[in-house]
mmCIF file of C-alpha atoms and ligand atoms in Angstrom:
data_model
loop_
_atom_site.group_PDB
_atom_site.id
_atom_site.type_symbol
_atom_site.label_atom_id
_atom_site.label_comp_id
_atom_site.label_asym_id
_atom_site.label_seq_id
_atom_site.Cartn_x
_atom_site.Cartn_y
_atom_site.Cartn_z
ATOM 1 C CA MET A 1 15.691 22.183 94.524
ATOM 2 C CA HIS A 2 12.856 20.782 92.366
ATOM 3 C CA LEU A 3 13.373 17.369 90.827
ATOM 4 C CA ILE A 4 11.410 15.166 88.466
ATOM 5 C CA LEU A 5 12.316 11.481 88.280
ATOM 6 C CA ILE A 6 11.380 9.684 85.077
ATOM 7 C CA GLY A 7 11.903 5.987 84.456
ATOM 8 C CA PRO A 8 9.977 2.770 83.896
ATOM 9 C CA PRO A 9 8.391 0.859 86.783
ATOM 10 C CA GLY A 10 11.126 -1.077 88.594
ATOM 11 C CA SER A 11 13.937 1.295 87.634
ATOM 12 C CA GLY A 12 14.547 2.198 91.286
ATOM 13 C CA LYS A 13 13.131 5.738 91.215
ATOM 14 C CA GLY A 14 11.346 5.298 94.529
ATOM 15 C CA THR A 15 14.393 3.896 96.305
ATOM 16 C CA GLN A 16 16.637 6.689 95.029
ATOM 17 C CA ALA A 17 13.970 9.347 95.692
ATOM 18 C CA LYS A 18 13.949 8.390 99.380
ATOM 19 C CA LYS A 19 17.737 8.702 99.597
ATOM 20 C CA ILE A 20 17.815 12.013 97.692
ATOM 21 C CA ALA A 21 14.994 13.428 99.847
ATOM 22 C CA LYS A 22 16.949 12.611 103.014
ATOM 23 C CA GLU A 23 20.259 13.957 101.717
ATOM 24 C CA PHE A 24 18.907 17.227 100.317
ATOM 25 C CA HIS A 25 15.936 17.735 102.716
ATOM 26 C CA LEU A 26 13.288 17.547 100.016
ATOM 27 C CA ASP A 27 9.674 16.336 100.107
ATOM 28 C CA HIS A 28 9.322 13.025 98.253
ATOM 29 C CA ILE A 29 6.048 12.976 96.329
ATOM 30 C CA SER A 30 5.245 9.558 94.860
ATOM 31 C CA THR A 31 1.987 9.726 92.925
ATOM 32 C CA GLY A 32 1.682 5.911 93.034
ATOM 33 C CA ASP A 33 1.873 6.007 96.867
ATOM 34 C CA LEU A 34 -0.573 8.931 97.032
ATOM 35 C CA LEU A 35 -3.071 6.912 94.988
ATOM 36 C CA ARG A 36 -2.543 3.632 96.856
ATOM 37 C CA ASN A 37 -3.025 5.435 100.208
ATOM 38 C CA ASN A 38 -6.108 7.366 99.051
ATOM 39 C CA PRO A 39 -9.186 5.912 100.784
ATOM 40 C CA ASP A 40 -11.537 7.878 98.487
ATOM 41 C CA LEU A 41 -10.632 6.160 95.209
ATOM 42 C CA THR A 42 -13.663 4.892 93.296
ATOM 43 C CA LYS A 43 -13.964 1.272 92.153
ATOM 44 C CA GLU A 44 -13.111 2.395 88.591
ATOM 45 C CA GLN A 45 -10.003 4.254 89.737
ATOM 46 C CA LYS A 46 -8.834 1.235 91.777
ATOM 47 C CA GLU A 47 -9.303 -0.917 88.691
ATOM 48 C CA LEU A 48 -7.148 1.435 86.621
ATOM 49 C CA LEU A 49 -4.470 1.360 89.311
ATOM 50 C CA ASN A 50 -4.472 -2.430 89.652
ATOM 51 C CA SER A 51 -4.427 -3.054 85.914
ATOM 52 C CA GLY A 52 -1.491 -0.748 85.127
ATOM 53 C CA LYS A 53 -3.542 1.892 83.301
ATOM 54 C CA LEU A 54 -3.195 5.609 83.899
ATOM 55 C CA ILE A 55 -5.491 7.693 86.091
ATOM 56 C CA PRO A 56 -6.953 10.676 84.134
ATOM 57 C CA ASP A 57 -4.678 13.703 83.816
ATOM 58 C CA MET A 58 -6.980 16.250 85.489
ATOM 59 C CA MET A 59 -7.460 14.092 88.575
ATOM 60 C CA MET A 60 -3.696 13.637 88.813
ATOM 61 C CA LEU A 61 -3.190 17.382 88.527
ATOM 62 C CA ASP A 62 -5.533 18.023 91.474
ATOM 63 C CA ILE A 63 -3.740 15.398 93.578
ATOM 64 C CA VAL A 64 -0.282 16.734 92.739
ATOM 65 C CA LYS A 65 -1.224 20.390 93.218
ATOM 66 C CA ALA A 66 -2.745 19.653 96.630
ATOM 67 C CA ARG A 67 0.423 17.825 97.679
ATOM 68 C CA LEU A 68 2.758 20.513 96.313
ATOM 69 C CA ASN A 69 0.827 23.111 98.333
ATOM 70 C CA LYS A 70 1.763 21.197 101.473
ATOM 71 C CA CYS A 71 5.479 21.674 100.742
ATOM 72 C CA HIS A 72 5.228 25.310 101.940
ATOM 73 C CA GLY A 73 8.242 26.484 99.944
ATOM 74 C CA ARG A 74 10.423 23.408 100.644
ATOM 75 C CA GLY A 75 12.026 21.658 97.682
ATOM 76 C CA TRP A 76 10.444 18.504 96.303
ATOM 77 C CA ILE A 77 10.982 15.385 94.209
ATOM 78 C CA LEU A 78 8.204 14.204 91.921
ATOM 79 C CA ASP A 79 8.372 10.423 91.543
ATOM 80 C CA GLY A 80 5.889 9.084 88.960
ATOM 81 C CA TYR A 81 4.665 12.442 87.670
ATOM 82 C CA PRO A 82 4.379 13.698 84.957
ATOM 83 C CA ARG A 83 3.711 10.539 82.982
ATOM 84 C CA THR A 84 2.057 12.033 79.891
ATOM 85 C CA ILE A 85 2.790 15.077 77.741
ATOM 86 C CA ALA A 86 -0.507 16.615 78.923
ATOM 87 C CA GLN A 87 0.632 16.211 82.555
ATOM 88 C CA ALA A 88 3.968 17.855 81.725
ATOM 89 C CA HIS A 89 2.151 20.882 80.251
ATOM 90 C CA LEU A 90 -0.289 21.068 83.170
ATOM 91 C CA LEU A 91 2.562 20.913 85.655
ATOM 92 C CA GLU A 92 4.494 23.628 83.875
ATOM 93 C CA ASN A 93 1.439 25.915 84.011
ATOM 94 C CA ALA A 94 0.861 25.116 87.687
ATOM 95 C CA LEU A 95 4.415 25.924 88.825
ATOM 96 C CA GLU A 96 5.352 29.501 89.619
ATOM 97 C CA ASP A 97 9.049 28.695 89.422
ATOM 98 C CA GLY A 98 9.521 26.462 86.387
ATOM 99 C CA THR A 99 13.150 25.537 87.166
ATOM 100 C CA VAL A 100 13.246 21.785 87.540
ATOM 101 C CA LYS A 101 15.992 19.230 87.096
ATOM 102 C CA VAL A 102 15.110 15.914 85.514
ATOM 103 C CA LEU A 103 16.714 12.549 86.300
ATOM 104 C CA TYR A 104 16.036 9.897 83.674
ATOM 105 C CA PHE A 105 16.532 6.295 84.887
ATOM 106 C CA THR A 106 17.483 3.775 82.190
ATOM 107 C CA LEU A 107 17.942 -0.009 82.167
ATOM 108 C CA ASP A 108 17.088 -3.164 80.166
ATOM 109 C CA THR A 109 13.452 -4.288 79.974
ATOM 110 C CA LYS A 110 14.408 -7.874 80.962
ATOM 111 C CA GLU A 111 15.951 -6.603 84.212
ATOM 112 C CA LEU A 112 12.794 -4.590 84.896
ATOM 113 C CA VAL A 113 10.492 -7.597 84.690
ATOM 114 C CA ASP A 114 12.732 -9.645 87.043
ATOM 115 C CA ARG A 115 12.882 -6.774 89.487
ATOM 116 C CA ILE A 116 9.154 -6.126 89.572
ATOM 117 C CA THR A 117 7.981 -9.732 89.835
ATOM 118 C CA GLY A 118 10.272 -10.228 92.877
ATOM 119 C CA ARG A 119 9.479 -6.897 94.477
ATOM 120 C CA LEU A 120 8.225 -6.676 98.071
ATOM 121 C CA SER A 121 6.800 -3.313 99.119
ATOM 122 C CA CYS A 122 6.065 -1.818 102.504
ATOM 123 C CA PRO A 123 2.532 -0.345 102.490
ATOM 124 C CA ALA A 124 3.368 1.763 105.568
ATOM 125 C CA CYS A 125 6.622 3.557 104.676
ATOM 126 C CA GLY A 126 6.981 2.776 100.956
ATOM 127 C CA SER A 127 10.341 0.982 101.287
ATOM 128 C CA VAL A 128 11.050 -1.566 98.593
ATOM 129 C CA PHE A 129 12.839 -4.933 98.815
ATOM 130 C CA HIS A 130 13.395 -7.869 96.456
ATOM 131 C CA LYS A 131 12.879 -11.549 97.251
ATOM 132 C CA ILE A 132 16.312 -12.494 95.884
ATOM 133 C CA THR A 133 18.518 -9.467 95.298
ATOM 134 C CA ARG A 134 17.501 -7.369 98.331
ATOM 135 C CA PRO A 135 15.672 -9.541 100.856
ATOM 136 C CA PRO A 136 14.477 -7.967 104.115
ATOM 137 C CA LYS A 137 16.531 -8.905 107.208
ATOM 138 C CA LYS A 138 13.491 -10.496 108.908
ATOM 139 C CA ASP A 139 11.255 -12.710 106.795
ATOM 140 C CA ASN A 140 8.652 -10.542 105.061
ATOM 141 C CA LEU A 141 8.963 -7.602 107.488
ATOM 142 C CA CYS A 142 10.095 -4.091 106.555
ATOM 143 C CA ASP A 143 13.667 -3.312 107.745
ATOM 144 C CA ASN A 144 12.700 0.319 108.352
ATOM 145 C CA CYS A 145 9.342 0.175 110.151
ATOM 146 C CA GLY A 146 8.681 -3.516 110.878
ATOM 147 C CA GLU A 147 5.369 -3.665 108.968
ATOM 148 C CA PRO A 148 4.538 -6.820 106.961
ATOM 149 C CA LEU A 149 5.632 -6.487 103.314
ATOM 150 C CA ILE A 150 3.253 -7.040 100.397
ATOM 151 C CA HIS A 151 3.497 -7.988 96.749
ATOM 152 C CA ARG A 152 1.670 -5.125 94.998
ATOM 153 C CA LYS A 153 -1.424 -6.135 93.008
ATOM 154 C CA ASP A 154 0.040 -4.460 89.918
ATOM 155 C CA ASP A 155 3.426 -6.203 90.286
ATOM 156 C CA THR A 156 2.331 -9.409 88.501
ATOM 157 C CA GLU A 157 3.898 -10.421 85.183
ATOM 158 C CA GLU A 158 0.637 -9.809 83.288
ATOM 159 C CA VAL A 159 0.107 -6.286 84.655
ATOM 160 C CA ILE A 160 3.788 -5.409 84.256
ATOM 161 C CA LYS A 161 3.504 -5.905 80.490
ATOM 162 C CA LYS A 162 0.643 -3.404 80.473
ATOM 163 C CA ARG A 163 2.556 -0.958 82.686
ATOM 164 C CA LEU A 164 5.621 -1.127 80.461
ATOM 165 C CA ASP A 165 3.448 -0.663 77.352
ATOM 166 C CA THR A 166 1.849 2.361 78.983
ATOM 167 C CA TYR A 167 5.267 3.697 79.928
ATOM 168 C CA PHE A 168 6.739 3.379 76.431
ATOM 169 C CA THR A 169 3.619 4.834 74.783
ATOM 170 C CA TYR A 170 2.910 7.784 77.072
ATOM 171 C CA THR A 171 6.020 8.527 79.093
ATOM 172 C CA ASP A 172 8.741 8.147 76.445
ATOM 173 C CA PRO A 173 7.536 11.368 74.756
ATOM 174 C CA VAL A 174 7.815 13.140 78.135
ATOM 175 C CA VAL A 175 11.535 12.297 78.127
ATOM 176 C CA LYS A 176 11.990 14.078 74.807
ATOM 177 C CA TYR A 177 9.951 17.022 76.073
ATOM 178 C CA TYR A 178 12.290 17.576 79.042
ATOM 179 C CA GLN A 179 15.515 16.688 77.238
ATOM 180 C CA ASP A 180 15.222 19.809 75.140
ATOM 181 C CA LYS A 181 14.294 22.354 77.764
ATOM 182 C CA ASN A 182 15.528 21.392 81.216
ATOM 183 C CA ARG A 183 18.630 20.363 83.026
ATOM 184 C CA PHE A 184 18.426 16.692 82.170
ATOM 185 C CA TYR A 185 20.600 13.852 83.495
ATOM 186 C CA ASN A 186 20.715 10.231 82.321
ATOM 187 C CA ILE A 187 21.073 7.801 85.209
ATOM 188 C CA ALA A 188 22.156 4.245 84.298
ATOM 189 C CA CYS A 189 20.500 2.023 86.894
ATOM 190 C CA GLY A 190 20.873 -1.537 85.598
ATOM 191 C CA ASN A 191 21.864 -4.420 87.883
ATOM 192 C CA LYS A 192 25.592 -3.857 87.393
ATOM 193 C CA HIS A 193 25.301 -0.683 89.469
ATOM 194 C CA SER A 194 24.533 -0.963 93.199
ATOM 195 C CA ILE A 195 21.947 1.280 94.870
ATOM 196 C CA ASP A 196 24.745 3.203 96.576
ATOM 197 C CA GLU A 197 26.722 3.630 93.341
ATOM 198 C CA ILE A 198 23.648 5.014 91.590
ATOM 199 C CA PHE A 199 23.058 7.372 94.494
ATOM 200 C CA GLU A 200 26.672 8.628 94.293
ATOM 201 C CA THR A 201 26.212 9.305 90.564
ATOM 202 C CA ILE A 202 23.030 11.247 91.300
ATOM 203 C CA LYS A 203 24.721 13.315 94.030
ATOM 204 C CA ASP A 204 27.566 14.163 91.625
ATOM 205 C CA LYS A 205 25.119 15.329 88.973
ATOM 206 C CA LEU A 206 23.052 17.402 91.378
HETATM 207 P P1 AMP B 1 3.795 3.695 90.470
HETATM 208 O O1 AMP B 1 3.771 3.383 91.921
HETATM 209 O O2 AMP B 1 4.470 5.000 90.156
HETATM 210 O O3 AMP B 1 4.297 2.558 89.614
HETATM 211 O O4 AMP B 1 2.256 3.938 90.038
HETATM 212 C C1 AMP B 1 1.300 2.898 90.188
HETATM 213 C C2 AMP B 1 0.061 3.217 89.373
HETATM 214 O O5 AMP B 1 -0.520 4.448 89.815
HETATM 215 C C3 AMP B 1 0.265 3.431 87.874
HETATM 216 O O6 AMP B 1 0.340 2.218 87.143
HETATM 217 C C4 AMP B 1 -0.976 4.247 87.518
HETATM 218 O O7 AMP B 1 -2.134 3.425 87.494
HETATM 219 C C5 AMP B 1 -1.099 5.170 88.733
HETATM 220 N N1 AMP B 1 -0.334 6.418 88.564
HETATM 221 C C6 AMP B 1 0.752 6.836 89.282
HETATM 222 N N2 AMP B 1 1.206 8.023 88.849
HETATM 223 C C7 AMP B 1 0.384 8.373 87.827
HETATM 224 C C8 AMP B 1 0.345 9.488 86.943
HETATM 225 N N3 AMP B 1 1.254 10.466 87.008
HETATM 226 N N4 AMP B 1 -0.638 9.525 86.012
HETATM 227 C C9 AMP B 1 -1.564 8.548 85.913
HETATM 228 N N5 AMP B 1 -1.576 7.452 86.704
HETATM 229 C C10 AMP B 1 -0.610 7.359 87.654
#
C-alpha cells in the first residue's frame, strides 16, 4: 500500500502515520523529520525550516527519492510530501507504480494553533505529546523512548501563522489535484474525535 497524508501542521498526520505504519507494516516517511535529522543542512536551509517556509522542490525530490529507494518494495506512507503542485508532479513522474491513496486531514484553524503551541515533540523517535491534552506520563520525557521532549523551534505562534499561510497557499491546490485522480478520503480530525477514533475511521477507509 502507498499512502499520502495531507493536512495542515498540527492535524495529527504524524501521530496517525505512526499507528498506520505499525498496523499495515509500512515505512513512515516524514519529510519534516528527515530534514530536522539531516546534519548536512546549510544555514539557509535551517532558516527556511525554522521560519515555516518551504525547502526548494528539487532538493525535496532528491531527499524523498533517496528514502523511497530504501523501502525495497515495502509499502510506505508519505507524511508532509508533496506540499506543492510541482512536488506532486515530480512525485508522480518518479513513481513506477502511480497507485496511491490519499488521506486528507481536516479541522478548524483555531484548534490547530492551540495544538501546535502546546506541542511537545520527541527528537529521537518523533512521538508527539501536548502539554495539556496529551501530557507525557513522566514530566517532559517521551513515553516511548524516554528521551527529553522539546518544543520545536517552528512551533511558536509567530511561525505557525507563516506555516498555515504556506499550507493554505501551496498545499490546498495539492488537495484538489489528488481529489480528482486518486482514491481520496476525508478524515475529520478535530478535537471531538480521539486519536483512537480517528485511527478506526482510517482503518475502515483503507
Ligand atoms: P513538518 O514537520 O511536516 O511540519 O515540516 C517542518 C518543516 O519542514 C516545514 O515547515 C518546511 O520548512 C519543511 N518541509 C517539510 N516537508 C516539506 C516539503 N514537502 N517541501 C518543502 N519543505 C518541507
